[in-house]
Coordinates of C-alpha atoms in Angstrom, one line a residue:
M16 CA -26.3 -15.2 -0.2
T17 CA -27.3 -15.5 3.6
T18 CA -25.5 -12.7 6.1
P19 CA -23.2 -14.3 8.4
D20 CA -24.2 -13.8 12.3
Y21 CA -21.6 -11.9 13.5
T22 CA -22.4 -11.0 16.9
T23 CA -21.2 -14.5 17.5
R24 CA -17.4 -14.9 16.6
W25 CA -14.8 -13.4 18.3
P26 CA -12.9 -10.5 16.5
A27 CA -9.5 -10.9 15.7
K28 CA -8.8 -7.8 18.3
R29 CA -10.0 -10.0 21.2
L30 CA -8.2 -13.0 19.9
L31 CA -4.9 -11.3 19.7
F32 CA -5.5 -9.6 23.0
A33 CA -6.8 -13.0 24.6
A34 CA -3.3 -14.0 23.4
V35 CA -1.4 -11.4 24.7
A36 CA -3.1 -11.6 28.1
I37 CA -2.1 -15.6 28.3
L38 CA 1.4 -14.9 27.4
I39 CA 1.6 -12.2 30.0
L40 CA -0.1 -14.0 32.6
V41 CA 2.1 -17.3 32.1
S42 CA 5.6 -15.3 31.3
G43 CA 3.9 -13.1 34.9
G44 CA 4.0 -16.6 36.5
A45 CA 7.2 -17.8 35.2
V46 CA 9.2 -14.7 36.1
G47 CA 7.7 -14.9 39.2
A48 CA 8.5 -18.7 40.1
V49 CA 12.2 -17.8 39.0
A50 CA 11.9 -14.8 41.4
V51 CA 10.8 -16.7 44.1
S52 CA 13.8 -19.4 43.7
L53 CA 16.1 -16.8 43.4
S54 CA 15.1 -15.2 46.5
Q55 CA 15.5 -18.5 48.0
L56 CA 19.2 -19.2 46.7
T57 CA 20.5 -15.2 47.5
D58 CA 18.9 -16.1 50.8
A59 CA 21.1 -19.4 50.9
R60 CA 24.2 -17.6 49.7
L61 CA 24.1 -14.9 52.0
L62 CA 23.8 -17.2 55.1
V63 CA 26.8 -19.3 54.1
L64 CA 28.7 -16.4 52.5
E65 CA 28.1 -13.6 54.3
Q66 CA 26.5 -15.0 57.7
I67 CA 27.5 -18.3 59.4
G68 CA 30.2 -18.7 57.4
P69 CA 32.9 -15.5 58.2
A70 CA 30.8 -15.8 62.1
R71 CA 32.3 -19.6 62.4
R72 CA 35.5 -18.5 61.0
H73 CA 35.4 -15.7 63.8
V74 CA 34.6 -18.3 66.5
Q75 CA 37.9 -20.0 65.4
E76 CA 39.8 -17.0 65.9
L77 CA 37.9 -17.0 69.1
S78 CA 39.2 -19.9 70.5
T79 CA 42.5 -19.3 69.0
A80 CA 42.3 -16.2 71.1
F81 CA 41.9 -18.5 74.1
V82 CA 44.5 -20.8 73.9
N83 CA 46.7 -17.9 73.7
Q84 CA 45.7 -16.3 76.4
E85 CA 46.5 -20.0 78.4
T86 CA 49.6 -20.5 76.8
G87 CA 50.7 -17.3 78.1
V88 CA 49.5 -17.5 81.3
R89 CA 50.9 -21.3 81.5
G90 CA 54.5 -19.6 80.2
F91 CA 54.4 -16.7 82.9
A92 CA 53.3 -19.5 85.5
L93 CA 55.9 -21.4 85.1
S94 CA 58.7 -18.5 84.0
G95 CA 58.0 -15.5 85.9
R96 CA 58.9 -13.5 83.0
D97 CA 56.5 -10.6 81.2
D98 CA 57.9 -11.2 77.7
F99 CA 55.6 -14.7 78.2
L100 CA 52.5 -12.9 79.3
A101 CA 52.9 -11.4 75.3
P102 CA 50.5 -14.2 74.0
Y103 CA 47.6 -13.5 76.9
T104 CA 47.9 -10.0 76.0
S105 CA 47.1 -10.1 72.0
G106 CA 44.6 -13.3 72.8
Q107 CA 42.7 -10.8 74.6
A108 CA 42.9 -8.0 72.0
D109 CA 42.3 -11.2 69.4
E110 CA 39.3 -12.2 71.9
R111 CA 37.0 -8.7 71.1
A112 CA 37.6 -8.6 67.9
A113 CA 36.9 -12.2 66.8
L114 CA 33.3 -11.5 69.4
D115 CA 32.8 -7.8 67.6
N116 CA 33.1 -9.7 63.9
A117 CA 31.1 -12.6 64.7
R118 CA 28.5 -10.8 66.4
G119 CA 28.3 -8.3 63.6
R120 CA 28.0 -11.1 60.8
L121 CA 25.1 -13.0 62.7
G122 CA 23.3 -9.9 63.8
S123 CA 20.3 -10.7 64.7
T124 CA 19.1 -13.6 62.2
K125 CA 20.3 -16.4 64.7
P126 CA 19.4 -15.4 68.3
E127 CA 20.7 -18.8 69.6
Y128 CA 24.5 -17.8 68.4
S129 CA 24.3 -14.5 70.2
A130 CA 23.2 -15.8 73.3
A131 CA 26.0 -18.4 72.9
L132 CA 28.9 -15.9 72.1
D133 CA 27.5 -14.4 75.6
Q134 CA 28.2 -17.0 77.4
I135 CA 31.2 -17.4 75.9
E136 CA 32.2 -14.1 76.8
Q137 CA 31.2 -14.9 80.5
Y138 CA 33.1 -17.8 80.9
A139 CA 36.4 -16.3 79.8
I140 CA 35.3 -13.0 82.2
E141 CA 35.3 -15.7 84.8
W142 CA 38.4 -17.9 83.5
R143 CA 40.2 -14.1 83.7
G144 CA 38.9 -12.7 87.2
S145 CA 39.2 -16.5 89.0
Y146 CA 42.1 -17.6 87.1
A147 CA 44.5 -15.7 85.0
E148 CA 44.5 -12.7 86.6
P149 CA 44.6 -14.1 90.2
L150 CA 47.7 -16.0 88.7
I151 CA 49.7 -13.4 86.9
A152 CA 49.4 -11.5 90.5
Q153 CA 50.4 -14.5 92.9
V154 CA 53.1 -15.6 90.6
R155 CA 54.6 -11.2 90.2
A156 CA 54.7 -11.5 94.2
R157 CA 55.9 -14.8 95.3
G158 CA 57.7 -16.3 92.3
P159 CA 56.7 -19.0 89.8
N160 CA 56.2 -21.8 92.2
A161 CA 53.4 -19.9 93.7
A162 CA 51.1 -20.7 91.4
A163 CA 50.9 -24.7 91.9
A164 CA 48.1 -24.6 94.1
S165 CA 45.1 -23.0 91.8
T166 CA 46.3 -25.1 88.3
D167 CA 43.2 -27.3 88.8
Q168 CA 40.9 -24.8 89.1
G169 CA 42.0 -22.6 86.2
K170 CA 42.1 -26.1 83.7
E171 CA 38.3 -26.8 84.8
L172 CA 37.6 -23.3 84.3
F173 CA 39.4 -22.7 80.9
D174 CA 38.0 -26.5 79.9
R175 CA 34.4 -25.0 80.0
L176 CA 35.7 -22.1 77.7
R177 CA 37.0 -24.5 75.4
G178 CA 34.1 -26.8 75.2
A179 CA 31.3 -24.4 74.8
A180 CA 33.3 -22.4 71.7
D181 CA 34.0 -26.0 70.3
D182 CA 29.8 -26.5 70.7
L183 CA 29.2 -23.0 69.2
E184 CA 31.6 -23.6 66.4
G185 CA 30.2 -27.6 65.6
K186 CA 26.9 -25.9 65.9
M187 CA 27.9 -23.5 63.3
A188 CA 29.7 -26.3 61.0
V189 CA 25.8 -28.5 61.1
D190 CA 24.2 -25.0 60.2
V191 CA 27.0 -24.3 57.4
D192 CA 26.6 -27.6 56.1
A193 CA 22.7 -27.3 56.0
A194 CA 23.1 -24.2 54.3
R195 CA 25.1 -25.1 52.0
A196 CA 22.9 -28.3 50.9
K197 CA 20.1 -25.5 50.6
L198 CA 22.3 -23.6 48.7
D199 CA 23.2 -26.8 46.4
N200 CA 18.8 -27.3 46.8
A201 CA 17.9 -23.8 45.5
A202 CA 20.6 -23.8 43.0
N203 CA 18.9 -26.6 41.8
V204 CA 15.4 -25.4 41.8
V205 CA 16.3 -22.3 39.7
L206 CA 17.8 -24.7 37.1
W207 CA 14.8 -26.4 37.1
V208 CA 12.6 -23.7 37.0
T209 CA 14.2 -21.7 34.6
M210 CA 14.2 -24.5 32.5
S211 CA 10.6 -25.9 33.0
V212 CA 9.5 -22.5 32.3
G213 CA 11.5 -22.4 29.4
A214 CA 10.1 -25.5 28.4
L215 CA 6.4 -24.4 29.1
L216 CA 7.2 -20.5 26.9
I217 CA 8.2 -22.8 24.2
L218 CA 5.1 -25.2 24.2
L219 CA 2.6 -22.0 24.9
I220 CA 4.2 -19.9 21.9
A221 CA 3.7 -23.0 19.9
I222 CA 0.0 -23.3 21.2
V223 CA -0.3 -19.6 20.7
A224 CA 1.2 -20.1 17.3
I225 CA -0.9 -22.6 16.1
V226 CA -4.2 -21.3 17.2
L227 CA -3.5 -18.1 16.0
Y228 CA -2.6 -20.1 12.6
R229 CA -5.8 -22.1 12.5
I230 CA -8.2 -18.7 13.5
L231 CA -6.2 -16.2 11.2
I232 CA -3.7 -17.5 9.0
A233 CA -6.0 -20.3 7.7
P234 CA -8.9 -18.3 6.9
L235 CA -6.7 -15.4 5.3
A236 CA -5.3 -18.1 3.5
G237 CA -8.4 -19.7 2.4
L238 CA -10.1 -16.4 1.5
A239 CA -6.9 -15.3 -0.8
E240 CA -7.3 -18.6 -2.4
Q241 CA -11.1 -17.9 -3.4
V242 CA -10.2 -14.7 -4.2
R243 CA -7.5 -15.9 -6.9
V244 CA -10.2 -18.0 -8.2
V245 CA -12.6 -15.5 -8.2
S246 CA -10.7 -13.3 -9.8
S247 CA -9.0 -16.0 -12.9
G248 CA -12.6 -15.9 -13.8
D249 CA -15.0 -18.1 -12.2
F250 CA -17.4 -15.4 -11.0
A251 CA -20.1 -18.3 -9.6
K252 CA -17.8 -19.5 -7.1
Q253 CA -19.4 -18.1 -3.3
V254 CA -16.5 -16.5 -1.3
D255 CA -17.5 -18.1 2.3
V256 CA -14.7 -18.5 5.2
P257 CA -15.0 -19.3 8.8
G258 CA -12.1 -17.4 10.9
P259 CA -12.6 -14.1 13.2
R260 CA -15.6 -11.8 13.1
E261 CA -13.1 -9.2 10.6
I262 CA -12.4 -12.2 8.3
V263 CA -16.1 -12.7 8.2
M264 CA -16.8 -9.3 7.2
L265 CA -14.3 -9.3 4.8
G266 CA -15.3 -12.7 3.1
H267 CA -19.1 -11.4 3.0
D268 CA -18.1 -8.1 1.5
I269 CA -15.7 -9.6 -0.7
D270 CA -18.8 -11.9 -1.9
A271 CA -21.1 -9.0 -2.3
M272 CA -18.4 -6.9 -4.9
R273 CA -18.5 -10.3 -6.8
L274 CA -22.3 -10.6 -7.0
R275 CA -21.9 -7.1 -8.4
I276 CA -19.8 -7.7 -10.7
L277 CA -21.5 -10.8 -11.7
G278 CA -24.2 -8.7 -12.2
D279 CA -22.6 -5.9 -13.9
L280 CA -21.1 -8.8 -16.1
E281 CA -24.7 -10.4 -16.8
S282 CA -25.3 -7.1 -17.9
V283 CA -22.5 -6.5 -20.2
R284 CA -23.4 -9.5 -21.5
E285 CA -27.0 -8.9 -22.5
A286 CA -25.7 -5.6 -23.7
H287 CA -23.2 -7.7 -26.2
E288 CA -25.9 -10.0 -27.4
R289 CA -28.1 -6.5 -28.2
L290 CA -25.2 -5.2 -29.5
D291 CA -25.0 -8.1 -31.6
T292 CA -27.8 -8.1 -32.8
Q293 CA -28.1 -4.2 -33.8
S294 CA -24.6 -5.2 -35.2
K295 CA -27.1 -8.0 -37.2
E296 CA -29.7 -5.4 -38.0
L297 CA -27.4 -2.6 -39.4
Q298 CA -25.4 -5.2 -41.7
R299 CA -29.0 -5.9 -42.9
S300 CA -29.7 -2.4 -43.5
N301 CA -26.6 -1.9 -44.8
A302 CA -27.1 -4.5 -47.0
E303 CA -30.2 -2.5 -47.7
L304 CA -28.6 0.8 -48.1
E305 CA -26.0 -0.8 -50.8
Q306 CA -29.5 -2.0 -52.7
F307 CA -30.8 1.3 -52.4
A308 CA -27.6 2.9 -53.7
Y309 CA -27.5 0.3 -56.7
V310 CA -31.0 1.3 -57.1
A311 CA -31.0 5.1 -56.7
S312 CA -27.6 4.9 -59.1
H313 CA -29.0 2.8 -62.0
D314 CA -32.6 2.1 -61.5
L315 CA -33.8 5.8 -60.4
Q316 CA -31.1 7.9 -62.2
E317 CA -32.5 5.9 -65.6
P318 CA -36.0 7.5 -65.7
L319 CA -35.0 10.9 -64.9
R320 CA -32.0 11.1 -68.1
K321 CA -35.3 9.6 -69.8
V322 CA -37.4 12.3 -68.2
A323 CA -35.0 15.4 -68.8
S324 CA -34.2 14.3 -72.4
F325 CA -37.6 14.1 -73.3
C326 CA -38.4 17.5 -71.6
Q327 CA -35.5 18.8 -73.5
L328 CA -36.6 17.0 -76.9
L329 CA -40.0 19.1 -76.5
E330 CA -38.2 22.0 -75.6
R331 CA -36.4 21.8 -79.0
R332 CA -38.8 20.5 -81.0
Y333 CA -41.7 22.5 -79.8
G334 CA -39.9 25.6 -78.5
G335 CA -41.9 28.9 -80.0
Q336 CA -45.1 26.8 -81.0
L337 CA -46.6 26.9 -77.4
D338 CA -47.1 29.5 -75.1
E339 CA -44.7 31.2 -72.8
R340 CA -46.3 29.6 -69.9
A341 CA -45.6 26.3 -71.3
D342 CA -41.8 26.4 -72.3
Q343 CA -41.5 28.1 -68.5
Y344 CA -43.2 24.5 -67.2
I345 CA -41.1 22.4 -69.6
G346 CA -38.0 24.7 -68.3
F347 CA -39.3 23.5 -64.5
A348 CA -39.5 20.0 -65.5
V349 CA -35.9 20.0 -67.1
D350 CA -34.2 21.5 -63.7
G351 CA -35.7 19.3 -62.0
A352 CA -34.8 16.1 -63.2
K353 CA -31.4 17.8 -63.0
R354 CA -31.4 18.9 -59.7
M355 CA -32.5 15.7 -58.6
Q356 CA -29.8 13.7 -60.4
V357 CA -27.2 16.1 -58.4
L358 CA -29.2 15.5 -55.2
I359 CA -29.1 11.5 -55.9
N360 CA -25.1 11.9 -57.0
D361 CA -24.3 13.8 -54.0
L362 CA -26.5 11.6 -51.5
L363 CA -24.7 8.3 -52.9
A364 CA -21.0 10.3 -52.5
F365 CA -22.2 10.7 -49.1
S366 CA -23.3 7.6 -47.9
R367 CA -20.3 6.1 -49.4
V368 CA -18.2 7.8 -46.7
G369 CA -16.7 5.4 -44.3
R370 CA -18.3 2.5 -45.6
M371 CA -16.5 1.6 -49.0
A372 CA -13.4 2.1 -47.2
R373 CA -10.0 2.3 -48.9
E374 CA -6.3 1.9 -47.6
H375 CA -4.9 4.7 -46.3
T376 CA -2.2 6.2 -47.4
I377 CA 0.5 9.1 -45.8
V378 CA -1.1 12.0 -47.8
D379 CA 0.9 15.4 -48.8
L380 CA -1.8 18.5 -47.9
G381 CA 0.9 20.7 -49.5
E382 CA 0.4 19.5 -52.5
L383 CA -3.4 18.3 -52.0
V384 CA -4.4 21.8 -51.6
N385 CA -2.0 23.1 -54.3
Q386 CA -4.2 20.3 -56.5
V387 CA -7.4 21.5 -55.2
V388 CA -6.8 25.0 -55.7
G389 CA -5.6 24.4 -59.5
S390 CA -9.4 22.7 -60.2
L391 CA -10.7 26.0 -58.4
S392 CA -8.8 28.1 -60.8
P393 CA -11.4 28.9 -63.0
A394 CA -13.8 30.2 -60.2
I395 CA -10.6 32.0 -58.7
Q396 CA -10.4 34.1 -61.3
E397 CA -13.9 34.8 -62.1
A398 CA -14.2 35.9 -58.0
E399 CA -10.8 37.9 -58.5
A400 CA -10.3 36.2 -55.3
S401 CA -7.0 35.7 -53.4
I402 CA -6.2 31.9 -52.0
D403 CA -3.4 32.4 -49.0
V404 CA -2.0 28.8 -48.8
P405 CA 1.0 28.1 -46.2
A406 CA 4.2 26.1 -47.3
D407 CA 4.6 23.9 -44.8
L408 CA 1.0 22.2 -44.6
P409 CA 1.7 18.6 -42.8
S410 CA 1.3 14.8 -44.4
V411 CA -1.4 13.2 -42.7
R412 CA -3.1 9.5 -42.9
G413 CA -5.9 8.9 -45.1
E414 CA -7.7 8.9 -48.4
A415 CA -6.4 11.6 -50.6
S416 CA -9.6 12.2 -52.6
L417 CA -11.8 12.4 -49.5
L418 CA -9.3 15.0 -47.7
G419 CA -9.3 17.2 -50.8
G420 CA -13.1 17.3 -51.1
V421 CA -12.8 19.1 -47.5
F422 CA -10.6 21.7 -48.9
Q423 CA -12.4 21.8 -52.1
N424 CA -15.9 22.4 -49.6
L425 CA -14.4 25.2 -47.6
I426 CA -12.6 27.2 -50.4
G427 CA -15.3 26.7 -52.9
N428 CA -17.9 28.1 -50.2
A429 CA -15.6 30.7 -49.6
L430 CA -15.6 32.0 -53.2
K431 CA -19.2 31.4 -53.0
F432 CA -20.6 33.4 -50.4
H433 CA -18.6 36.5 -50.9
G434 CA -19.6 40.1 -50.0
T435 CA -19.7 42.9 -52.1
E436 CA -15.0 42.9 -52.1
K437 CA -13.1 40.5 -53.0
P438 CA -13.2 36.7 -52.0
E439 CA -9.9 36.0 -49.4
V440 CA -9.2 32.9 -48.8
R441 CA -6.4 32.2 -45.8
L442 CA -5.4 28.3 -44.4
T443 CA -3.2 28.0 -41.4
V444 CA -2.5 25.5 -39.3
E445 CA -1.0 24.6 -35.9
R446 CA 0.2 21.6 -33.6
T447 CA -1.6 21.0 -30.4
D448 CA -0.9 17.7 -28.4
G449 CA -1.5 15.5 -31.2
F450 CA -3.5 17.1 -33.5
W451 CA -3.1 19.2 -36.6
T452 CA -5.9 22.1 -36.0
F453 CA -6.3 23.8 -39.2
T454 CA -8.3 26.9 -39.9
C455 CA -10.0 28.1 -43.0
R456 CA -10.7 31.8 -43.1
D457 CA -12.3 34.1 -45.4
N458 CA -14.0 38.1 -45.4
G459 CA -17.2 36.3 -46.7
I460 CA -21.3 37.3 -45.8
G461 CA -20.3 35.0 -42.7
I462 CA -22.8 32.4 -40.5
D463 CA -24.8 33.3 -37.4
S464 CA -23.8 31.9 -34.6
E465 CA -27.3 30.0 -34.2
Y466 CA -26.7 28.2 -37.2
A467 CA -23.4 26.6 -36.1
E468 CA -24.9 23.3 -36.0
R469 CA -27.7 23.4 -38.6
I470 CA -25.2 23.9 -41.2
F471 CA -23.3 20.4 -41.0
V472 CA -26.9 18.4 -40.9
I473 CA -27.4 17.2 -44.7
F474 CA -29.3 19.2 -47.1
Q475 CA -30.0 22.1 -44.9
R476 CA -29.4 25.5 -46.4
L477 CA -29.5 29.4 -45.0
H478 CA -30.1 31.0 -48.3
H479 CA -32.5 30.2 -51.6
K480 CA -31.1 27.9 -54.2
D481 CA -31.6 31.0 -56.5
A482 CA -29.4 33.3 -54.0
Y483 CA -26.3 30.8 -54.3
P484 CA -26.5 27.5 -55.7
G485 CA -26.2 24.1 -54.0
T486 CA -27.2 21.1 -52.3
G487 CA -26.6 21.8 -49.1
I488 CA -25.1 19.1 -48.3
G489 CA -21.6 20.0 -48.8
L490 CA -20.5 21.1 -45.0
A491 CA -22.3 17.5 -43.6
M492 CA -20.0 15.7 -46.1
C493 CA -16.6 17.3 -45.0
R494 CA -18.0 16.5 -40.9
K495 CA -18.4 13.1 -42.0
I496 CA -14.9 12.9 -43.8
I497 CA -13.4 14.5 -41.1
E498 CA -14.8 12.4 -38.5
Y499 CA -14.1 9.1 -40.6
H500 CA -10.6 10.4 -40.6
G501 CA -10.4 10.7 -36.3
G502 CA -10.8 14.8 -36.2
T503 CA -13.3 17.4 -35.5
I504 CA -14.8 20.0 -38.1
W505 CA -16.5 23.2 -36.2
L506 CA -17.4 26.6 -37.1
D507 CA -15.4 29.0 -35.1
T508 CA -18.4 31.7 -33.7
D509 CA -15.7 33.9 -32.1
Q510 CA -15.0 36.2 -35.3
D511 CA -16.9 39.3 -36.2
T512 CA -16.4 38.9 -39.6
G513 CA -16.7 36.7 -42.6
T514 CA -16.8 33.0 -41.9
T515 CA -14.2 30.7 -39.9
F516 CA -14.0 26.8 -40.2
R517 CA -11.8 25.0 -38.0
F518 CA -11.3 21.0 -38.3
T519 CA -8.2 18.8 -36.5
L520 CA -6.5 15.4 -37.8
P521 CA -4.1 13.2 -36.1
V522 CA -0.5 13.8 -36.0
V523 CA 1.7 10.9 -38.4
E524 CA 4.2 9.5 -36.1
E525 CA 7.4 10.1 -37.7
S526 CA 8.4 6.5 -38.0
E527 CA 5.6 6.3 -40.3
T528 CA 6.6 9.8 -42.4
P529 CA 8.2 8.9 -45.4
N530 CA 11.7 10.1 -46.2
E531 CA 12.3 12.7 -48.7

């Protein structure tokens, strides 16, 4: 597997940052464009609604104020009555208010308008000073007929004043129309900019989504598909995906894991092949062992029986006719032949445990132990022993004959290896999780802790056969039987006196226990 060059690929973090940066830049540009358009729209709106438009209305009010003043002066000149001067007086107040309002609306945005207002104000002052006020004074002094001589001069001055006001209002009307057109244009620009920005953002988001899909989502989906192929059992499939640095590195790590799994599978396959070979070898060995057992049980025991029979025949026929040493030798031969037969039988029994399996059944250990104690009653009576068996021994699953052999060996050993006191054997049981733990305790000679494992080895004896009879296979048989039933057996070395053996057997589920 080749290692990809990660340095030539952008990491996913950089790609995401680039996409976000592009979105931010475009969004910022779009917001800026919209802001400029809105600013222009606001300026146009302010010009129309807050400046020129209201100022134009005040100029129109100014023209009305001038007309009212002129009407008042003319009426007073014709009638001489002071009440006709009311429009003249109120017109001056309206004039001042209109001028102040117009100047306030315009401010410094339109200097030419301010200059025009100043000119109009000057014309109004000249009209009043040169015509209106002198005319009013003449009428007060001489009567209505005194104003006829200055009428032409007043008309000329007032026409100049009205013309200036009308010219300013006309210019304002033109500017208002231009501002309205600018306002409409700005509104259209805002609309088009907004629509364009929206379309651009949608297009950009779509492009970013497509790019992200191609450089992130698609490689991840491809990686997931290849991983599913490998996880389905095709470990020969190489995991190799393009994309950002992190995805390529992840694919490389997964492929490295695939190769390790492939190597482990190859090791397991080789182990299975070795196991199959060993299994076949074991089957062959078992077949040879079966043949050996047959030979041991028939072909070997037959010569031993003949040796024992002829030695016994010699002992009976020539007993007393030979010297004492000859009789002793014949006794040795008979005893050796019999011991050999016992050893062969015990060895055959040991080899059959777990090999000649029978169907496991539910075994009532209380009844089984009572049968064992009954079979040992001659030895119990001879040793004057006491056997304490609990009444609530459980039922377990197994072979009754083999389990009976365990109890018979343990109780028999307690009767055999007793001290000067009368043997006392006590059986107890307790449940620990999914196992029954049995205890067989006696007050015999005990076993040193250093021999805790040796005693379970076949044909290992701690005492001479003359001191304690036996073949040394009993505890080895017990361990093999208990392990065959899924438990363990050991010597409890924490006891100070006597011997204590403990062993476990699996608990039988209540559904498996037969109803009473």
